[in-house]
Amino acid sequence: MPAASTPAPPDPSWDARAAEAERSVTTLFGARLAGMPFTHLARVAHPARGRVDNPWHYWWQAHYLDAIIDAGLRSLRGGDIDEARARARRGDRLLRTIRLRNRARWVNDYYDDMAWLALAAGRLAVLHAALGRARPQRRLRTAERDLTRQLSSALTTELGGGLFWSVERDFKNVPASAPAALHLARLGRLDEARGIVDWLYTRLWSAESRLFLDGVRLTSPPSEGSARRGGRAEVVVPDIWSYNQGTVLGALVTIGDEQSLRRAADLVAAVGDRLTTEADGIRLLRTHGDGDGGLFTGILGRYLALAATTERLAPDARDMASQLVSATAEGLWRGRDLRGRDRSTAVSVWSPDPRSPARTSQPPGSRIELSTQVQAWMLLEAAAVV
C-alpha cells in the first residue's frame, strides 16, 4: 500500500500575505537616512549602491508611505492596536525624513509628486485619528495644507482647466490632475474636484478606448497637426497608463454623486477590457515593467479596491474590480521567490509581472527595484481589503 501523502499546508490568508510583503519590503529597503538616528527612508534598490536614498525618488517614497498606512489599517481591522500604532509611528518617521531629504521642505518641481504625498499624508492623519492621537494629526494637517497650497497654484484656467505637471508649466496631464482631484474630494472640496474631473473627460478621455490619455502639452513653435491657443500649440500625448485610470477612478468614487458613479462603473469595465492580459484563462491586470512603471499597476489596484468596497457603485463594477485585484495579487503571490539562508529569515522577492515568476524576471543576484516590490505590497494589501 502506498504511503499516505502529507497534505499541503493551506494557503495563508490575504492578511498574512500582505504582512509577508510588508516584512520583505521593509527588510530589504528600509534604512536610516545617511545613518542618522530617528530617520526612516526606503532605498531605491537592493542591494544598495552608495547612499541609501540616491537617486532621489520623492514619489516612490510617497507610495511606500501609503503602503505602510495600508498595513496600519490592516492591523486595526484585525484588532491589533499596538501594531497599528507602530506602523503609524513608522509613517510619521518616514514623512519627516522625506521632508528632511527634500532639503527640509515639501515643495518639489513636480506637482504630481506633491499630490501623491498629499494623499499619503492625509491617509496617515486618518490612521492617527482612528487611533485617537490628535497631536500627530495636527502636525500632519500642516504638511497637507502646505502641499494643497502648491497643488492649487498649479490648477489654472489655461487649456480650460486641469493641473500643470511641473513648474515648467508647459504640460497639463492626468498624473497631476487626477490625484489632485482625489485629494480635494477627500478634503470635501467637491466642486473643485468635479471641475478637474470634468476637464479630464473633456480634454483627455478617449471615446474609442473609454480610457484616459496622458496629457496635453503646450509647445512653441506649433507643430503640424496641432491645435493653436494663444500663439502656442496644443499637442495631446496619447499614451494610456494604468495608474491614470486608477486615480480618476479614485476621484470618481470619492466624489460619489450619481454621474461620478456611472462614470466609475464604465471606467472599471474599460480597464477590464483594455488593460488586462490572461494567464491560464484568468484575466490579470497588465503591468508596466520596472522603474517608475513598476508602480503603475499597484496604484490602479489600490483604487480598484476602493471601487470594490464602494457600496453605491454598480454591483457588476464592484465584482469586476474585486476579481481583477484578487487575481493579479494571486499571480504575484504564486510567483514570489523566497530568498535567504534559512526559511526563518528569508524574504520574498516579487515579480513585476504576475504572469512571470520572480526567479525568472528577477533572477538571484540581480538588482531589485523598490518600485516593483512596493507595487506587489500594494496589490496584496488591496486584495486583503476586497
Tab-separated table of C-alpha atoms in Angstrom:
chain	number	residue	atom	x	y	z
A	1	MET	CA	0.000	0.000	0.000
A	2	PRO	CA	1.475	3.401	-0.940
A	3	ALA	CA	2.346	5.730	1.904
A	4	ALA	CA	-0.177	8.439	2.551
A	5	SER	CA	0.944	11.821	1.225
A	6	THR	CA	1.315	14.745	3.580
A	7	PRO	CA	-1.448	17.263	2.909
A	8	ALA	CA	-0.250	20.578	1.555
A	9	PRO	CA	-0.479	23.403	4.077
A	10	PRO	CA	-3.379	25.751	3.432
A	11	ASP	CA	-2.662	28.991	1.648
A	12	PRO	CA	-2.180	31.864	4.077
A	13	SER	CA	-4.912	34.462	4.338
A	14	TRP	CA	-4.685	37.673	2.355
A	15	ASP	CA	-3.822	39.487	5.580
A	16	ALA	CA	-0.893	37.115	6.140
A	17	ARG	CA	0.226	37.515	2.526
A	18	ALA	CA	0.143	41.302	2.822
A	19	ALA	CA	2.103	41.046	6.077
A	20	GLU	CA	4.749	38.973	4.291
A	21	ALA	CA	5.067	41.626	1.585
A	22	GLU	CA	5.376	44.318	4.256
A	23	ARG	CA	8.075	42.368	6.110
A	24	SER	CA	10.069	41.653	2.975
A	25	VAL	CA	9.944	45.172	1.539
A	26	THR	CA	10.810	46.774	4.871
A	27	THR	CA	13.671	44.328	5.462
A	28	LEU	CA	15.201	44.782	2.009
A	29	PHE	CA	14.705	48.519	1.557
A	30	GLY	CA	14.052	50.248	4.892
A	31	ALA	CA	17.010	52.239	6.214
A	32	ARG	CA	18.086	55.370	8.045
A	33	LEU	CA	18.875	58.479	6.051
A	34	ALA	CA	22.686	58.667	5.929
A	35	GLY	CA	22.773	56.648	9.166
A	36	MET	CA	21.033	59.382	11.189
A	37	PRO	CA	19.001	58.175	14.196
A	38	PHE	CA	15.223	58.661	14.245
A	39	THR	CA	15.018	58.687	10.442
A	40	HIS	CA	13.469	56.184	8.066
A	41	LEU	CA	13.567	56.079	4.279
A	42	ALA	CA	13.447	53.381	1.614
A	43	ARG	CA	16.453	52.507	-0.511
A	44	VAL	CA	15.593	52.726	-4.209
A	45	ALA	CA	17.135	49.327	-4.951
A	46	HIS	CA	18.558	46.225	-3.321
A	47	PRO	CA	21.433	45.733	-2.965
A	48	ALA	CA	22.065	49.430	-2.404
A	49	ARG	CA	24.901	51.260	-4.129
A	50	GLY	CA	26.347	54.147	-2.152
A	51	ARG	CA	23.829	56.360	-0.359
A	52	VAL	CA	20.611	54.583	0.542
A	53	ASP	CA	18.453	57.362	-0.918
A	54	ASN	CA	20.336	58.044	-4.144
A	55	PRO	CA	18.888	58.771	-6.658
A	56	TRP	CA	16.058	60.664	-5.026
A	57	HIS	CA	12.581	59.374	-5.914
A	58	TYR	CA	10.190	61.591	-3.939
A	59	TRP	CA	7.072	59.928	-5.311
A	60	TRP	CA	8.288	56.358	-4.705
A	61	GLN	CA	8.647	57.287	-1.043
A	62	ALA	CA	5.074	58.621	-1.022
A	63	HIS	CA	3.791	55.218	-2.193
A	64	TYR	CA	5.989	53.435	0.320
A	65	LEU	CA	4.276	55.606	2.953
A	66	ASP	CA	0.844	54.722	1.553
A	67	ALA	CA	1.711	51.010	1.852
A	68	ILE	CA	2.784	51.462	5.486
A	69	ILE	CA	-0.585	53.107	6.158
A	70	ASP	CA	-2.335	50.163	4.456
A	71	ALA	CA	-0.545	47.900	6.912
A	72	GLY	CA	-1.625	50.064	9.840
A	73	LEU	CA	-5.249	49.956	8.734
A	74	ARG	CA	-4.975	46.181	8.263
A	75	SER	CA	-3.775	45.908	11.877
A	76	LEU	CA	-6.743	47.983	13.007
A	77	ARG	CA	-9.168	45.727	11.132
A	78	GLY	CA	-7.598	42.771	12.922
A	79	GLY	CA	-7.870	44.471	16.313
A	80	ASP	CA	-4.093	44.756	16.867
A	81	ILE	CA	-3.854	48.299	18.192
A	82	ASP	CA	-0.198	48.028	19.176
A	83	GLU	CA	0.848	47.048	15.642
A	84	ALA	CA	-1.304	49.809	14.172
A	85	ARG	CA	0.424	52.338	16.427
A	86	ALA	CA	3.861	51.009	15.457
A	87	ARG	CA	3.047	51.461	11.777
A	88	ALA	CA	1.682	54.953	12.398
A	89	ARG	CA	4.953	55.841	14.132
A	90	ARG	CA	6.929	54.447	11.209
A	91	GLY	CA	4.783	56.518	8.872
A	92	ASP	CA	5.493	59.641	10.931
A	93	ARG	CA	9.218	58.968	10.834
A	94	LEU	CA	9.147	58.359	7.077
A	95	LEU	CA	7.178	61.526	6.377
A	96	ARG	CA	9.595	63.618	8.455
A	97	THR	CA	12.543	62.019	6.680
A	98	ILE	CA	11.067	62.677	3.240
A	99	ARG	CA	10.912	66.359	4.137
A	100	LEU	CA	14.442	66.291	5.547
A	101	ARG	CA	15.832	64.585	2.440
A	102	ASN	CA	13.924	67.058	0.248
A	103	ARG	CA	16.040	69.928	1.639
A	104	ALA	CA	13.754	70.489	4.652
A	105	ARG	CA	10.733	71.416	2.541
A	106	TRP	CA	7.696	69.813	0.982
A	107	VAL	CA	7.952	71.676	-2.307
A	108	ASN	CA	9.084	69.739	-5.357
A	109	ASP	CA	9.357	70.720	-9.018
A	110	TYR	CA	6.625	68.233	-9.915
A	111	TYR	CA	3.026	68.709	-8.872
A	112	ASP	CA	2.190	65.038	-9.313
A	113	ASP	CA	4.888	64.191	-6.740
A	114	MET	CA	3.325	66.612	-4.274
A	115	ALA	CA	-0.154	65.243	-4.980
A	116	TRP	CA	0.980	61.700	-4.118
A	117	LEU	CA	2.496	62.869	-0.852
A	118	ALA	CA	-0.584	64.948	-0.012
A	119	LEU	CA	-2.753	61.841	-0.454
A	120	ALA	CA	-0.468	59.743	1.766
A	121	ALA	CA	-0.207	62.445	4.457
A	122	GLY	CA	-3.989	62.731	4.535
A	123	ARG	CA	-4.347	58.974	4.997
A	124	LEU	CA	-1.720	58.973	7.743
A	125	ALA	CA	-3.786	61.614	9.551
A	126	VAL	CA	-6.837	59.339	9.214
A	127	LEU	CA	-4.879	56.450	10.742
A	128	HIS	CA	-3.823	58.619	13.671
A	129	ALA	CA	-7.403	59.813	14.153
A	130	ALA	CA	-8.619	56.208	14.261
A	131	LEU	CA	-6.031	55.599	16.978
A	132	GLY	CA	-7.199	58.664	18.909
A	133	ARG	CA	-3.912	60.528	18.504
A	134	ALA	CA	-4.634	64.226	17.983
A	135	ARG	CA	-1.156	65.741	18.179
A	136	PRO	CA	0.409	63.892	15.211
A	137	GLN	CA	-2.795	64.576	13.289
A	138	ARG	CA	-2.361	68.347	13.731
A	139	ARG	CA	1.235	68.120	12.549
A	140	LEU	CA	0.161	66.145	9.505
A	141	ARG	CA	-2.502	68.683	8.642
A	142	THR	CA	0.250	71.283	8.373
A	143	ALA	CA	2.016	69.167	5.739
A	144	GLU	CA	-1.275	68.543	3.984
A	145	ARG	CA	-2.089	72.268	3.976
A	146	ASP	CA	1.277	73.245	2.501
A	147	LEU	CA	1.053	70.611	-0.216
A	148	THR	CA	-2.539	71.573	-1.018
A	149	ARG	CA	-1.472	75.173	-1.483
A	150	GLN	CA	1.104	74.055	-4.039
A	151	LEU	CA	-1.447	71.978	-5.930
A	152	SER	CA	-3.908	74.876	-6.007
A	153	SER	CA	-1.224	77.038	-7.617
A	154	ALA	CA	-0.951	74.523	-10.479
A	155	LEU	CA	-4.722	74.492	-11.111
A	156	THR	CA	-5.288	77.253	-13.671
A	157	THR	CA	-7.666	78.188	-16.460
A	158	GLU	CA	-5.012	77.661	-19.156
A	159	LEU	CA	-6.105	74.907	-21.546
A	160	GLY	CA	-9.513	75.126	-19.900
A	161	GLY	CA	-8.543	73.702	-16.508
A	162	GLY	CA	-6.536	70.877	-15.000
A	163	LEU	CA	-3.168	70.969	-13.265
A	164	PHE	CA	0.267	71.559	-14.666
A	165	TRP	CA	2.639	68.656	-14.234
A	166	SER	CA	5.729	70.683	-13.294
A	167	VAL	CA	6.974	74.167	-12.565
A	168	GLU	CA	7.822	74.469	-16.274
A	169	ARG	CA	4.058	74.926	-16.798
A	170	ASP	CA	4.043	73.574	-20.327
A	171	PHE	CA	2.170	70.285	-19.753
A	172	LYS	CA	-1.160	69.509	-18.101
A	173	ASN	CA	-1.809	65.841	-17.513
A	174	VAL	CA	-3.695	63.125	-15.675
A	175	PRO	CA	-0.792	62.191	-13.329
A	176	ALA	CA	-1.031	65.615	-11.661
A	177	SER	CA	-4.714	66.398	-12.161
A	178	ALA	CA	-6.403	63.166	-11.059
A	179	PRO	CA	-4.536	62.715	-7.732
A	180	ALA	CA	-5.200	66.391	-7.001
A	181	ALA	CA	-8.907	65.874	-7.712
A	182	LEU	CA	-8.928	62.896	-5.350
A	183	HIS	CA	-7.106	64.890	-2.689
A	184	LEU	CA	-9.574	67.776	-2.947
A	185	ALA	CA	-12.509	65.361	-2.831
A	186	ARG	CA	-11.137	63.839	0.380
A	187	LEU	CA	-10.917	67.342	1.834
A	188	GLY	CA	-14.596	67.899	0.997
A	189	ARG	CA	-13.856	70.390	-1.798
A	190	LEU	CA	-16.158	68.534	-4.151
A	191	ASP	CA	-16.906	71.317	-6.622
A	192	GLU	CA	-13.204	71.800	-7.346
A	193	ALA	CA	-12.693	68.051	-7.631
A	194	ARG	CA	-15.625	67.729	-10.055
A	195	GLY	CA	-14.266	70.594	-12.114
A	196	ILE	CA	-10.926	68.826	-12.569
A	197	VAL	CA	-12.600	65.527	-13.412
A	198	ASP	CA	-14.911	67.210	-15.933
A	199	TRP	CA	-11.851	68.784	-17.570
A	200	LEU	CA	-10.216	65.359	-17.791
A	201	TYR	CA	-13.290	63.960	-19.532
A	202	THR	CA	-13.423	66.925	-21.898
A	203	ARG	CA	-9.756	67.015	-22.868
A	204	LEU	CA	-8.186	63.622	-22.233
A	205	TRP	CA	-10.866	60.918	-22.294
A	206	SER	CA	-10.790	58.701	-25.400
A	207	ALA	CA	-14.198	57.621	-26.687
A	208	GLU	CA	-12.515	54.793	-28.590
A	209	SER	CA	-10.795	53.149	-25.606
A	210	ARG	CA	-13.027	54.666	-22.885
A	211	LEU	CA	-9.759	55.362	-21.040
A	212	PHE	CA	-7.707	58.469	-20.316
A	213	LEU	CA	-4.803	59.686	-22.410
A	214	ASP	CA	-1.755	61.025	-20.639
A	215	GLY	CA	-1.889	64.799	-21.111
A	216	VAL	CA	-1.811	67.858	-23.329
A	217	ARG	CA	1.417	69.729	-23.954
A	218	LEU	CA	1.933	73.363	-24.921
A	219	THR	CA	4.702	73.738	-27.474
A	220	SER	CA	6.238	76.619	-29.357
A	221	PRO	CA	6.551	76.930	-32.300
A	222	PRO	CA	3.431	74.956	-33.259
A	223	SER	CA	3.889	71.552	-34.830
A	224	GLU	CA	1.987	70.191	-37.800
A	225	GLY	CA	-1.454	68.835	-36.951
A	226	SER	CA	-1.639	70.504	-33.533
A	227	ALA	CA	-4.274	72.904	-32.246
A	228	ARG	CA	-3.419	76.540	-31.566
A	229	ARG	CA	-4.209	78.584	-28.475
A	230	GLY	CA	-2.695	81.943	-27.590
A	231	GLY	CA	0.194	81.556	-30.015
A	232	ARG	CA	1.235	78.162	-28.580
A	233	ALA	CA	0.445	74.729	-29.955
A	234	GLU	CA	-1.523	72.120	-28.016
A	235	VAL	CA	-0.343	68.565	-28.549
A	236	VAL	CA	-2.159	65.661	-26.909
A	237	VAL	CA	0.137	62.928	-25.573
A	238	PRO	CA	-1.873	59.761	-26.368
A	239	ASP	CA	-0.159	57.277	-24.030
A	240	ILE	CA	-2.504	55.193	-21.888
A	241	TRP	CA	-1.177	54.192	-18.472
A	242	SER	CA	-2.891	52.070	-15.842
A	243	TYR	CA	-2.228	54.409	-12.925
A	244	ASN	CA	-4.019	57.292	-14.650
A	245	GLN	CA	-7.195	55.238	-14.823
A	246	GLY	CA	-6.788	54.349	-11.141
A	247	THR	CA	-6.559	57.889	-9.828
A	248	VAL	CA	-9.517	59.065	-11.922
A	249	LEU	CA	-11.466	56.080	-10.578
A	250	GLY	CA	-10.494	57.004	-7.032
A	251	ALA	CA	-11.654	60.579	-7.550
A	252	LEU	CA	-14.965	59.447	-9.064
A	253	VAL	CA	-15.965	57.090	-6.253
A	254	THR	CA	-14.841	59.609	-3.624
A	255	ILE	CA	-16.936	62.399	-5.184
A	256	GLY	CA	-19.717	59.823	-5.173
A	257	ASP	CA	-22.613	61.559	-6.962
A	258	GLU	CA	-24.711	59.636	-9.483
A	259	GLN	CA	-22.848	60.876	-12.559
A	260	SER	CA	-19.491	60.091	-10.980
A	261	LEU	CA	-20.565	56.574	-10.004
A	262	ARG	CA	-21.844	55.893	-13.535
A	263	ARG	CA	-18.546	57.094	-14.923
A	264	ALA	CA	-16.696	54.929	-12.398
A	265	ALA	CA	-18.595	51.805	-13.432
A	266	ASP	CA	-17.822	52.460	-17.100
A	267	LEU	CA	-14.152	53.062	-16.285
A	268	VAL	CA	-13.876	49.754	-14.404
A	269	ALA	CA	-15.378	47.988	-17.429
A	270	ALA	CA	-12.923	49.726	-19.770
A	271	VAL	CA	-9.988	48.720	-17.563
A	272	GLY	CA	-11.215	45.120	-17.665
A	273	ASP	CA	-11.489	45.242	-21.461
A	274	ARG	CA	-8.327	47.165	-22.323
A	275	LEU	CA	-5.756	46.948	-19.533
A	276	THR	CA	-5.728	43.244	-18.807
A	277	THR	CA	-3.940	40.152	-20.003
A	278	GLU	CA	-4.576	36.440	-19.492
A	279	ALA	CA	-2.667	33.647	-17.825
A	280	ASP	CA	-4.161	30.142	-17.707
A	281	GLY	CA	-7.506	31.607	-18.730
A	282	ILE	CA	-7.552	34.091	-15.832
A	283	ARG	CA	-7.718	37.807	-16.503
A	284	LEU	CA	-4.992	39.830	-14.774
A	285	LEU	CA	-4.076	43.496	-14.726
A	286	ARG	CA	-1.342	44.388	-17.193
A	287	THR	CA	1.874	45.733	-15.657
A	288	HIS	CA	4.450	48.218	-16.959
A	289	GLY	CA	7.872	46.772	-16.166
A	290	ASP	CA	10.247	48.397	-13.717
A	291	GLY	CA	11.410	51.937	-12.937
A	292	ASP	CA	8.542	54.372	-12.484
A	293	GLY	CA	6.330	51.937	-14.411
A	294	GLY	CA	6.872	49.406	-11.642
A	295	LEU	CA	4.363	51.316	-9.501
A	296	PHE	CA	1.654	51.962	-12.087
A	297	THR	CA	-0.457	48.824	-11.676
A	298	GLY	CA	-0.143	48.886	-7.913
A	299	ILE	CA	-1.741	52.331	-7.973
A	300	LEU	CA	-4.548	51.076	-10.202
A	301	GLY	CA	-5.072	48.135	-7.843
A	302	ARG	CA	-5.389	50.463	-4.848
A	303	TYR	CA	-8.283	52.338	-6.438
A	304	LEU	CA	-9.928	49.239	-7.885
A	305	ALA	CA	-10.063	48.011	-4.278
A	306	LEU	CA	-11.667	51.301	-3.282
A	307	ALA	CA	-14.237	50.835	-6.047
A	308	ALA	CA	-14.866	47.237	-4.989
A	309	THR	CA	-15.727	48.409	-1.461
A	310	THR	CA	-17.910	51.364	-2.536
A	311	GLU	CA	-21.428	50.121	-1.815
A	312	ARG	CA	-23.220	52.592	-4.090
A	313	LEU	CA	-21.231	51.513	-7.142
A	314	ALA	CA	-22.969	49.139	-9.574
A	315	PRO	CA	-22.572	45.507	-8.422
A	316	ASP	CA	-21.088	44.357	-11.737
A	317	ALA	CA	-18.368	47.011	-11.495
A	318	ARG	CA	-17.631	46.106	-7.882
A	319	ASP	CA	-17.348	42.430	-8.768
A	320	MET	CA	-15.024	43.090	-11.694
A	321	ALA	CA	-12.823	45.406	-9.626
A	322	SER	CA	-12.562	42.788	-6.886
A	323	GLN	CA	-11.785	39.956	-9.301
A	324	LEU	CA	-9.058	41.911	-11.102
A	325	VAL	CA	-7.345	42.827	-7.837
A	326	SER	CA	-7.560	39.336	-6.349
A	327	ALA	CA	-6.425	37.530	-9.494
A	328	THR	CA	-3.453	39.840	-10.028
A	329	ALA	CA	-2.397	39.590	-6.394
A	330	GLU	CA	-2.744	35.797	-6.555
A	331	GLY	CA	-0.434	35.707	-9.576
A	332	LEU	CA	2.163	37.761	-7.730
A	333	TRP	CA	1.892	35.575	-4.636
A	334	ARG	CA	2.282	32.348	-6.606
A	335	GLY	CA	5.292	33.754	-8.454
A	336	ARG	CA	7.196	35.090	-5.433
A	337	ASP	CA	10.704	33.793	-4.744
A	338	LEU	CA	11.740	33.135	-1.138
A	339	ARG	CA	15.420	34.020	-0.725
A	340	GLY	CA	17.763	33.613	2.201
A	341	ARG	CA	19.928	31.102	4.036
A	342	ASP	CA	17.079	29.710	6.116
A	343	ARG	CA	13.328	29.962	5.951
A	344	SER	CA	13.004	31.883	9.218
A	345	THR	CA	15.000	34.863	7.924
A	346	ALA	CA	14.318	34.588	4.170
A	347	VAL	CA	12.483	37.359	2.367
A	348	SER	CA	10.098	37.248	-0.571
A	349	VAL	CA	11.028	38.856	-3.871
A	350	TRP	CA	8.140	39.773	-6.163
A	351	SER	CA	7.949	39.826	-9.921
A	352	PRO	CA	6.978	42.998	-11.806
A	353	ASP	CA	4.590	40.796	-13.836
A	354	PRO	CA	2.064	38.396	-12.266
A	355	ARG	CA	2.464	36.067	-15.268
A	356	SER	CA	6.210	35.628	-14.740
A	357	PRO	CA	7.812	34.064	-11.633
A	358	ALA	CA	10.228	36.287	-9.744
A	359	ARG	CA	13.016	33.727	-10.183
A	360	THR	CA	12.739	34.332	-13.940
A	361	SER	CA	12.056	38.080	-14.022
A	362	GLN	CA	14.298	38.945	-11.037
A	363	PRO	CA	16.923	36.171	-11.004
A	364	PRO	CA	19.028	35.706	-7.881
A	365	GLY	CA	21.911	38.166	-7.854
A	366	SER	CA	20.086	40.813	-9.880
A	367	ARG	CA	19.366	44.282	-8.520
A	368	ILE	CA	15.757	44.663	-7.362
A	369	GLU	CA	13.967	47.999	-7.527
A	370	LEU	CA	11.825	49.441	-4.752
A	371	SER	CA	9.032	50.361	-7.166
A	372	THR	CA	8.176	46.803	-8.224
A	373	GLN	CA	8.295	45.487	-4.666
A	374	VAL	CA	6.060	48.238	-3.289
A	375	GLN	CA	3.676	47.565	-6.187
A	376	ALA	CA	3.343	43.924	-5.105
A	377	TRP	CA	2.837	45.009	-1.494
A	378	MET	CA	0.120	47.462	-2.558
A	379	LEU	CA	-1.717	44.812	-4.578
A	380	LEU	CA	-1.591	42.294	-1.728
A	381	GLU	CA	-2.937	44.927	0.675
A	382	ALA	CA	-5.681	45.708	-1.864
A	383	ALA	CA	-6.593	42.021	-2.057
A	384	ALA	CA	-6.802	41.924	1.747
A	385	VAL	CA	-9.434	44.670	1.575
A	386	VAL	CA	-11.685	43.257	-1.138
